[in-house]
Every structure is written in C-alpha cells, then in structure tokens.
Coordinates of C-alpha atoms in Angstrom, one line a residue:
X1 CA 0.0 0.0 0.0
X2 CA 1.5 3.4 -1.0
X3 CA 1.3 5.7 2.1
X4 CA 3.5 8.4 0.5
X5 CA 2.1 12.0 1.0
X6 CA 1.2 13.6 -2.4
X7 CA 2.2 17.1 -3.3
X8 CA 1.1 19.1 -6.1
X9 CA 2.8 22.5 -7.3
X10 CA 1.4 25.5 -9.2
X11 CA 3.8 28.4 -10.5
X12 CA 2.6 31.9 -11.3
X13 CA 5.0 34.5 -12.7
X14 CA 8.4 34.2 -14.2
X15 CA 11.1 31.8 -15.1
X16 CA 12.8 32.5 -12.0
X17 CA 9.8 31.2 -10.2
X18 CA 9.7 28.1 -12.1
X19 CA 13.4 27.2 -11.4
X20 CA 12.8 27.7 -7.6
X21 CA 9.4 25.8 -7.8
X22 CA 11.6 22.8 -9.2
X23 CA 14.0 23.2 -6.3
X24 CA 11.4 23.3 -3.7
X25 CA 9.7 20.1 -5.3
X26 CA 13.1 18.3 -5.1
X27 CA 13.1 19.1 -1.1
X28 CA 9.7 17.5 -1.0
X29 CA 11.1 14.3 -2.9
X30 CA 14.1 14.3 -0.5
X31 CA 11.4 14.0 2.4
X32 CA 9.8 11.0 0.8
X33 CA 6.7 12.9 -0.9
X34 CA 5.4 12.0 -4.2
X35 CA 5.0 14.7 -6.7
X36 CA 1.6 14.7 -8.6
X37 CA 0.0 17.1 -11.2
X38 CA -1.7 20.1 -9.6
X39 CA -5.0 19.0 -11.1
X40 CA -4.7 15.5 -9.1
X41 CA -5.7 14.9 -5.7
X42 CA -2.8 15.6 -3.4
X43 CA -2.2 16.1 0.4
X44 CA -0.5 19.3 0.2
X45 CA -0.7 22.1 -2.5
X46 CA 2.1 24.5 -3.0
X47 CA 1.5 27.9 -5.0
X48 CA 4.4 29.7 -5.8
X49 CA 3.1 33.6 -6.0
X50 CA 4.0 36.6 -8.3
X51 CA 3.5 40.2 -7.4
X52 CA 4.4 41.7 -10.8
X53 CA 1.1 41.6 -12.5
X54 CA -2.3 42.4 -11.2
X55 CA -3.8 39.3 -12.8
X56 CA -1.3 37.0 -10.9
X57 CA -2.9 38.5 -7.7
X58 CA -6.4 37.8 -8.6
X59 CA -5.7 34.4 -10.1
X60 CA -4.2 33.2 -6.6
X61 CA -7.8 32.8 -5.2
X62 CA -8.9 30.9 -8.4
X63 CA -6.0 28.4 -7.9
X64 CA -6.8 28.1 -4.3
X65 CA -10.3 27.0 -5.2
X66 CA -8.9 24.6 -7.9
X67 CA -7.0 22.8 -5.1
X68 CA -9.9 22.6 -2.9
X69 CA -11.8 20.8 -5.5
X70 CA -9.4 18.4 -6.1
X71 CA -9.0 17.7 -2.4
X72 CA -11.2 19.7 0.4
X73 CA -9.1 18.6 3.1
X74 CA -5.7 19.3 1.4
X75 CA -3.0 21.5 3.1
X76 CA -2.4 24.6 1.2
X77 CA 0.8 26.8 1.1
X78 CA 1.5 30.0 -0.5
X79 CA 5.3 30.9 -1.0
X80 CA 7.2 33.5 -3.1
X81 CA 7.0 37.3 -4.1
X82 CA 3.2 38.0 -3.3
X83 CA 3.5 36.0 0.0
X84 CA 6.6 38.0 1.1
X85 CA 4.8 41.3 0.1
X86 CA 1.2 40.6 1.4
X87 CA 1.3 37.8 3.7
X88 CA -1.9 38.6 5.7
X89 CA -3.7 39.1 2.6
X90 CA -2.9 35.5 1.5
X91 CA -3.5 34.0 4.8
X92 CA -6.9 35.5 4.8
X93 CA -8.0 33.4 1.5
X94 CA -10.4 30.7 2.5
X95 CA -8.3 27.5 2.6
X96 CA -4.8 28.8 2.9
X97 CA -2.8 27.1 5.9
X98 CA 0.6 28.4 5.5
X99 CA 2.2 31.5 3.8
X100 CA 6.1 31.5 3.5
X101 CA 8.1 34.8 2.4
X102 CA 11.5 35.1 0.7
X103 CA 13.7 33.2 3.0
X104 CA 11.2 30.6 4.2
X105 CA 10.1 29.2 0.9
X106 CA 13.5 26.8 0.5
X107 CA 12.7 25.5 4.1
X108 CA 8.7 24.9 3.5
X109 CA 9.2 21.2 4.6
X110 CA 10.5 22.2 8.0
X111 CA 7.1 24.0 8.5
X112 CA 5.0 20.8 7.7
X113 CA 5.4 19.0 10.7
X114 CA 1.7 18.8 11.1
X115 CA -0.4 18.5 8.0
X116 CA -3.7 19.2 9.6
X117 CA -5.8 22.1 8.2
X118 CA -5.3 25.5 10.1
X119 CA -8.6 27.3 11.0
X120 CA -6.4 30.4 10.0
X121 CA -3.3 30.7 7.8
X122 CA 0.0 30.8 9.5
X123 CA 2.2 33.2 8.4
X124 CA 6.1 33.1 8.4
X125 CA 7.4 36.3 6.5
X126 CA 10.8 37.6 7.4
X127 CA 11.7 41.3 7.2
X128 CA 13.1 41.5 3.9
X129 CA 16.4 42.6 5.1
X130 CA 17.0 39.0 6.2
X131 CA 16.9 38.0 2.8
X132 CA 20.5 38.2 2.2
X133 CA 21.6 34.6 1.7
X134 CA 21.5 32.8 -1.6
X135 CA 19.6 29.4 -2.5
X136 CA 20.8 28.3 -6.0
X137 CA 18.1 26.4 -8.0
X138 CA 17.1 25.0 -11.3
X139 CA 14.1 23.4 -12.7
X140 CA 14.0 20.2 -14.5
X141 CA 11.9 17.4 -15.5
X142 CA 8.9 19.4 -16.6
X143 CA 10.2 20.9 -19.9
X144 CA 13.0 20.2 -22.7
X145 CA 14.7 23.2 -21.2
X146 CA 15.9 24.0 -17.9
X147 CA 15.8 27.4 -16.2
X148 CA 19.1 28.0 -14.2
X149 CA 19.0 30.7 -11.4
X150 CA 22.2 32.4 -11.1
X151 CA 21.1 35.5 -9.3
X152 CA 18.6 36.7 -6.9
X153 CA 17.2 40.1 -5.7
X154 CA 17.9 43.7 -7.0
X155 CA 19.6 46.9 -6.0
X156 CA 17.9 48.9 -8.5
X157 CA 15.1 51.2 -7.3
X158 CA 12.7 51.6 -10.2
X159 CA 9.7 53.5 -8.9
X160 CA 7.1 51.0 -10.0
X161 CA 8.7 47.9 -8.9
X162 CA 8.3 45.9 -5.7
X163 CA 10.8 43.1 -6.6
X164 CA 13.4 44.4 -4.1
X165 CA 10.7 44.2 -1.5
X166 CA 9.7 41.1 -2.4
X167 CA 13.2 39.4 -3.0
X168 CA 15.8 41.6 -1.2
X169 CA 19.4 43.0 -2.2
X170 CA 21.1 41.8 -5.2
X171 CA 23.2 38.5 -4.5
X172 CA 24.7 35.9 -6.8
X173 CA 25.5 32.1 -6.6
X174 CA 29.2 31.1 -6.7
X175 CA 30.5 30.3 -10.1
X176 CA 31.4 26.9 -8.7
X177 CA 27.8 26.3 -7.8
X178 CA 26.4 27.5 -11.1
X179 CA 28.7 25.3 -13.0
X180 CA 27.9 22.3 -11.0
X181 CA 24.2 22.9 -11.5
X182 CA 24.9 23.4 -15.0
X183 CA 26.7 19.9 -15.1
X184 CA 23.7 18.1 -13.3
X185 CA 21.2 19.6 -15.7
X186 CA 23.4 18.5 -18.6
X187 CA 23.5 14.9 -17.3
X188 CA 19.9 14.7 -17.5
X189 CA 19.8 14.9 -21.2
X190 CA 18.4 18.4 -21.1
X191 CA 19.5 20.3 -24.3
X192 CA 18.9 23.9 -23.4
X193 CA 19.7 25.8 -20.4
X194 CA 18.1 29.3 -19.8
X195 CA 20.0 31.6 -17.5
X196 CA 17.6 33.3 -14.8
X197 CA 17.5 35.7 -12.2
X198 CA 15.8 39.0 -10.9
X199 CA 18.9 41.1 -12.4
X200 CA 21.4 38.7 -14.2
X201 CA 23.5 41.3 -15.6
X202 CA 24.3 42.2 -12.0
X203 CA 25.9 38.8 -11.5
X204 CA 29.0 38.6 -9.3
X205 CA 27.9 40.4 -6.2
X206 CA 28.7 38.1 -3.6
X207 CA 26.4 35.4 -1.9
X208 CA 25.7 37.6 1.0
X209 CA 25.0 40.7 -1.0
X210 CA 28.4 42.1 -0.3
X211 CA 29.1 44.7 -3.2
X212 CA 32.5 43.1 -4.3
X213 CA 32.0 41.2 -7.3
X214 CA 33.8 37.7 -7.2
X215 CA 33.0 37.4 -11.0
X216 CA 31.6 39.3 -13.7
X217 CA 28.7 38.4 -15.8
X218 CA 30.9 37.9 -19.0
X219 CA 32.9 35.5 -16.8
X220 CA 30.1 33.4 -16.1
X221 CA 29.0 33.2 -19.6
X222 CA 32.4 32.3 -20.7
X223 CA 32.7 29.5 -18.1
X224 CA 29.1 28.2 -18.9
X225 CA 30.3 27.9 -22.5
X226 CA 32.8 25.4 -21.4
X227 CA 30.7 22.9 -19.8
X228 CA 30.3 19.8 -21.9
X229 CA 27.0 18.1 -22.9
X230 CA 24.9 21.5 -23.1
X231 CA 23.7 22.0 -26.6
X232 CA 22.1 25.7 -26.0
X233 CA 22.4 28.4 -23.4
X234 CA 20.0 31.3 -23.4
X235 CA 20.2 34.8 -21.6
X236 CA 16.7 35.3 -20.3
X237 CA 16.4 38.8 -19.8
X238 CA 19.3 41.6 -19.2
X239 CA 19.1 45.2 -18.4
X240 CA 20.5 47.4 -21.5
X241 CA 23.0 49.2 -19.2
X242 CA 24.5 45.8 -18.0
X243 CA 24.6 44.1 -21.5
X244 CA 28.1 44.9 -22.5
X245 CA 29.6 45.0 -26.1
X246 CA 32.1 42.2 -24.8
X247 CA 29.1 39.9 -23.8
X248 CA 27.3 40.5 -27.2
X249 CA 30.6 39.7 -29.3
X250 CA 31.2 36.7 -27.0
X251 CA 27.8 35.4 -27.6
X252 CA 28.0 36.0 -31.5
X253 CA 31.2 33.8 -31.6
X254 CA 30.1 31.1 -28.8
X255 CA 29.7 27.3 -29.1
X256 CA 26.4 27.3 -27.1
X257 CA 25.0 30.6 -26.4
X258 CA 22.1 31.4 -29.1
X259 CA 21.5 34.5 -30.7
X260 CA 18.5 35.7 -28.5
X261 CA 18.3 38.8 -26.2
X262 CA 15.4 39.8 -24.0
X263 CA 16.2 43.6 -23.0
X264 CA 13.7 45.7 -21.0
X265 CA 13.2 48.9 -22.2
X266 CA 9.9 50.0 -20.3
X267 CA 9.5 53.3 -22.1
X268 CA 10.8 54.8 -25.4
X269 CA 10.7 58.3 -23.9
X270 CA 13.6 59.7 -21.9
X271 CA 11.1 61.6 -19.5
X272 CA 9.4 58.6 -18.5
X273 CA 12.5 56.6 -18.2
X274 CA 13.7 59.2 -15.5
X275 CA 10.4 59.1 -13.7
X276 CA 10.8 55.3 -13.6
X277 CA 14.4 55.6 -12.4
X278 CA 15.6 53.5 -15.0
X279 CA 19.5 53.6 -15.5
X280 CA 19.7 54.6 -19.1
X281 CA 18.4 56.8 -21.7
X282 CA 16.9 55.6 -24.9
X283 CA 20.0 56.5 -26.9
X284 CA 21.7 53.5 -25.0
X285 CA 19.1 51.2 -25.9
X286 CA 19.4 52.1 -29.6
X287 CA 23.1 51.5 -29.3
X288 CA 22.5 47.8 -27.8
X289 CA 20.2 46.9 -30.6
X290 CA 22.6 48.2 -33.3
X291 CA 25.6 46.4 -31.5
X292 CA 23.7 43.1 -31.5
X293 CA 22.4 43.4 -35.2
X294 CA 26.0 44.3 -36.3
X295 CA 27.6 41.2 -35.2
X296 CA 24.4 38.8 -35.2
X297 CA 22.0 40.3 -38.2
X298 CA 19.7 37.2 -37.4
X299 CA 19.5 37.7 -33.7
X300 CA 16.1 37.8 -32.3
X301 CA 15.6 40.7 -29.7
X302 CA 12.4 40.8 -27.4
X303 CA 11.5 44.0 -25.5
X304 CA 9.7 44.7 -22.2
X305 CA 7.5 47.7 -22.2
X306 CA 5.1 49.4 -19.6
X307 CA 2.3 51.5 -20.9
X308 CA 0.2 53.8 -18.6
X309 CA 3.0 54.8 -16.4
X310 CA 1.8 57.9 -14.2
X311 CA 2.9 61.1 -16.4
X312 CA 2.7 59.1 -19.7
X313 CA 0.8 61.7 -22.0
X314 CA -0.5 60.7 -25.7
X315 CA 2.6 62.4 -26.9
X316 CA 4.8 60.4 -24.8
X317 CA 3.1 57.1 -25.8
X318 CA 3.1 57.8 -29.4
X319 CA 6.8 58.4 -29.2
X320 CA 7.4 55.0 -27.6
X321 CA 5.2 53.5 -30.1
X322 CA 7.3 55.1 -33.0
X323 CA 10.5 54.6 -31.4
X324 CA 9.6 50.7 -31.0
X325 CA 8.2 50.8 -34.7
X326 CA 11.6 52.1 -36.1
X327 CA 13.7 49.7 -34.1
X328 CA 15.0 46.4 -35.4
X329 CA 13.4 44.2 -32.7
X330 CA 11.3 41.1 -32.9
X331 CA 8.5 41.1 -30.3
X332 CA 7.3 43.0 -27.1
X333 CA 6.1 41.8 -23.8
X334 CA 3.6 44.5 -23.0
X335 CA 2.7 45.4 -19.3
X336 CA -0.1 47.5 -18.4
X337 CA 0.9 49.6 -15.6
X338 CA -0.8 48.8 -12.4
X339 CA -0.1 50.6 -8.7
X340 CA 1.7 48.7 -6.3
X341 CA 1.6 49.7 -2.5
X342 CA 4.9 50.8 -1.1
X343 CA 6.1 52.0 -4.6
X344 CA 7.1 55.9 -5.4
X345 CA 5.0 55.5 -8.6
X346 CA 1.8 54.6 -6.6
X347 CA 1.9 58.3 -5.4
X348 CA 2.8 60.1 -8.4
X349 CA 0.5 62.7 -10.2
X350 CA -0.7 62.3 -13.8
X351 CA -2.5 59.2 -13.2
X352 CA -3.5 57.6 -16.4
X353 CA -7.1 56.3 -16.8
X354 CA -7.5 52.7 -16.8
X355 CA -9.2 52.5 -20.3
X356 CA -6.4 54.7 -21.7
X357 CA -3.9 52.3 -20.5
X358 CA -5.9 49.3 -22.0
X359 CA -6.1 51.0 -25.4
X360 CA -2.4 51.6 -25.3
X361 CA -1.6 48.2 -24.3
X362 CA -3.8 46.9 -27.3
X363 CA -1.9 49.1 -29.8
X364 CA 1.6 47.8 -28.5
X365 CA 0.2 44.0 -28.6
X366 CA -0.6 44.8 -32.3
X367 CA 2.8 46.3 -32.9
X368 CA 4.2 43.2 -31.4
X369 CA 2.2 40.8 -33.7
X370 CA 3.8 42.9 -36.8
X371 CA 7.2 42.7 -35.3
X372 CA 7.2 39.2 -34.9
X373 CA 5.9 38.4 -38.5
X374 CA 8.4 40.7 -40.0
X375 CA 11.1 38.8 -38.0
X376 CA 9.9 35.4 -39.0
X377 CA 9.6 36.4 -42.7
X378 CA 13.1 37.8 -42.5
X379 CA 13.9 34.1 -41.6
X380 CA 12.4 32.4 -44.3
X381 CA 14.8 30.5 -46.6
X382 CA 17.5 30.3 -43.6
X383 CA 18.9 27.1 -42.4
X384 CA 18.5 26.7 -38.5
X385 CA 18.6 24.3 -35.8
X386 CA 15.4 23.4 -34.0
X387 CA 14.8 22.1 -30.5
X388 CA 11.3 20.1 -30.3
X389 CA 9.1 20.5 -27.4
X390 CA 7.2 17.4 -25.7
X391 CA 3.7 18.4 -26.2
X392 CA 1.4 17.2 -28.9
X393 CA -0.7 20.2 -29.8
X394 CA -3.7 19.3 -31.9
X395 CA -1.6 16.8 -33.8
X396 CA 1.4 19.2 -34.3
X397 CA 4.7 19.2 -32.6
X398 CA 6.4 22.6 -31.8
X399 CA 10.1 23.8 -31.5
X400 CA 11.9 26.7 -31.3
X401 CA 15.1 27.7 -33.6
X402 CA 18.3 29.1 -31.8
X403 CA 17.0 32.5 -32.7
X404 CA 13.6 31.9 -31.2
X405 CA 11.5 31.2 -34.4
X406 CA 8.5 29.0 -33.3
X407 CA 7.9 26.2 -35.7
X408 CA 5.6 23.4 -36.3
X409 CA 5.2 20.0 -38.0
X410 CA 3.2 17.1 -38.1
X411 CA 3.2 15.1 -34.5
X412 CA 6.1 12.7 -34.2
X413 CA 7.0 11.5 -30.5
X414 CA 10.6 10.6 -32.1
X415 CA 11.2 14.1 -32.3
X416 CA 10.7 15.3 -28.7
X417 CA 13.9 16.8 -27.0
X418 CA 15.7 16.2 -30.2
X419 CA 17.7 18.9 -32.3
X420 CA 17.5 19.0 -36.0
X421 CA 18.9 21.1 -38.8
X422 CA 16.2 22.6 -40.7
X423 CA 15.4 25.1 -43.7
X424 CA 12.5 27.4 -42.7
X425 CA 10.0 27.5 -45.7
X426 CA 6.9 29.7 -45.2
X427 CA 4.6 31.0 -42.5
X428 CA 1.6 29.0 -41.7
X429 CA -2.0 30.6 -41.2
X430 CA -1.5 30.3 -37.4
X431 CA 1.7 32.5 -37.6
X432 CA 4.0 29.7 -36.8
X433 CA 6.7 28.7 -39.3
X434 CA 6.8 25.5 -41.5
X435 CA 10.1 23.9 -42.6
X436 CA 11.9 21.1 -44.5
X437 CA 14.2 18.9 -42.5
X438 CA 17.9 18.7 -43.9
X439 CA 19.6 15.4 -44.2
X440 CA 17.1 13.6 -42.3
X441 CA 14.7 10.6 -42.5
X442 CA 12.1 10.9 -39.9
X443 CA 10.2 7.8 -39.1

C-alpha cells in the first residue's frame, strides 16, 4: 500500500519562479513525498506566487479554489513574492494554511510537521532585510529546457517595482555552484539551459549581498560555454545598461549561447524613463540593438515595455510607439502599469485612466504581432537548428530555432527533445513557421 504523501505545485509568474518551484519540489522528494500534477488529488498544494502583474494577484484565489476542488482537506501553502509582500492578505484567503516569504520558502518542509488544516493561515514572513543568503536553484523534468537561477534580488530602485521589497538585495550564486548545477542539468539529457535571475547582468555580487564582484557576468557566460553536454544556453532577460559589448561579441562567437536577447526598455521616452528611475536613456537602448544586429543580423530581440505609467501623456506614448516601430526588434512583452503599494510611482501625479492604459496596451500588442511576423519573414529560406518540445498540440509538435522562431510540423514522438537542422520555408496561417528537414529521415 502506497502511504506516500502527495504534493502538487502551481507556479505563477516568471522563469525564476519556475526554477525555484523545481528546487522546492526536489526538497519534498528528499522528504519522501510523491509529486503529482496540480489537478490531481494531493495532500499538500504549494502555490508559488508572483507580485508583478495584477492578474497574478487575482488568479491566486482561483488556484486555491481549484486545489480545494481536488481535495477539500488538502494543506495549502503559498510561497514566493506575493507571499512576501502581502502575507496577511494571502493568509486570509479561505483554505490557505501556510504563507512563507522570501527566506522561508526553501525550508517549507521544515514547517510541515503537522499537515492538519489550520483554521487560520499561519504566516512566516521575514523582514526582507533578512533575505541576504542565496539559494541556488534550477527547474528540470517538466520541460525540454531548464531554467538555471544564477542571481537573486535587485539593488535598483525603479519607482514602479516591488521586486526589491519581495526578494531583497542583489546577490549571486558562486561560479562553482552554477557550473555544478549546469553539469547536473546536462547529465539529465536536457538540451537547453536558460539563465535566469532578477537582474542577471548584476551577476557577481557576493553570496551575502556584499558589493565586491567575485566574478562578472561575462566570466559566468565564458565559463558556462565550456560545460560539456549542453547544446544551447540562452540569456533570459538582461538590463540594457548591463549588457556590455564584450558579452554581445562573445555570444556571437560562442559554441552554445544562442542569438536571442530579451532586453527591458519600459518606455521609449526619456522623460518617462527618468520618472521610472531607469538607469539608461533610450539612446543607449538604440546602441545595444545596433551592436547586437551588427554582429548577429539574425538575432532575435525581445523587449519589455510598460504602458500607462503615471505622467505618460498621449505624446509620450506615441513617441514610444514610433520608437519601437523603427527599432530592429522581434517582439514585445507589454505590461499595463498597475499601482503597487509601497512604491514611489503609486503616489505620483498624472495618473493615466484605466481605459487609456488598456487602449495603449492593445496598440503595442498589435505592433508586437507585426514585429514578430516581420522577423519570421526575414528568416524564411534560412537554415536553422530546432529543439522540439514535448507536447502534442492538436496533432502538431512545436519547437524553437536557436534565434527563437517558433516552428511546427505534424506530431512525431521521436522528435521530442531532439535537435534537428532545418530550412524554414513558409509562415502558416496560425503565424508559426513550417520547414523542411535537412539530411534527415524522420520515421
């Protein structure tokens, strides 16, 4: 008879959260728990929360209800960023038994001595100043790629952002530990590693947040490029002021780093960038994009942008729109500004009405569709390498080229988690790219 306790996980938010959920899941496995799908019946449900978007806050309650549906008597724990920022709010949600903040989430199994339901959610949420130690993590087993966390926290003081409040000061994993984790990943037949963190370009600040850089981000990239068994390395998101020419040049000649960059811009107007307390002007951003395209003309460049920030007039927004329209980029991640407690922006004048924010968001999402289409069109006729995903989507298997073009072909289970040389041939009606295999007989 199987008496193992079962645990299910749900992750909201970013790639960093996914890597941390996987690490927390491994700690449960070490304690003898069996991991099940979140939709299945479990004894414990762990929800890793996010505080960046308004929707993530609202979705939390829905996810708790989903868990209760599967097992009304289950023990429900909330961890992560939103749990750090508003622990009491989460504890008050009906069904939540335990709320763990930034430092406690990795020790969750220590808190589970008694799995009986609590009438009231217990809160363990440290003062964020205590979040000064570093827990390395990576996600594995649930994807064809792994997210490897190399850095946590942030020392920047952007006026709209709660991440420093939720995750503490900037601190990094040791180079030795990152390489050890990368080797562990490569030994599990995972073909691609995505480097992740809150501000990864800041990599090197000591494990305890001391300001002395043990190693630079460039040294990290160079060392990872030497790890055997990894086919692809991808840099997730890096601040424009921290993405140096040396790193761009190295990636262009690298064995394993792919030509794909995701660079937050947030606004195309310098006045708004100043209000946001970003650490660059738009001219620097233009320079970064030009530098990448000069050495890697086929590179994919993704951009984060926030619409509806306090003080953003129609003219400011149109300037951002035109700036992005002219820039040689590949797609946008558009965020509609939403007020966050304990941020400077929440008290600023010039509040943009919600309907205007929504309209601007729609315009930029439309621009993103055009940008992605134009980028895909520029890649037709080129030879690329595709890594195939594991899901059967309506009879098709999807995959990504090294420069992040999404492709599809009729489902074939033998392709899962394999890399193949292809020639991109045309864009399908759903916007994905079709291709011909090169030198391959597919069963």
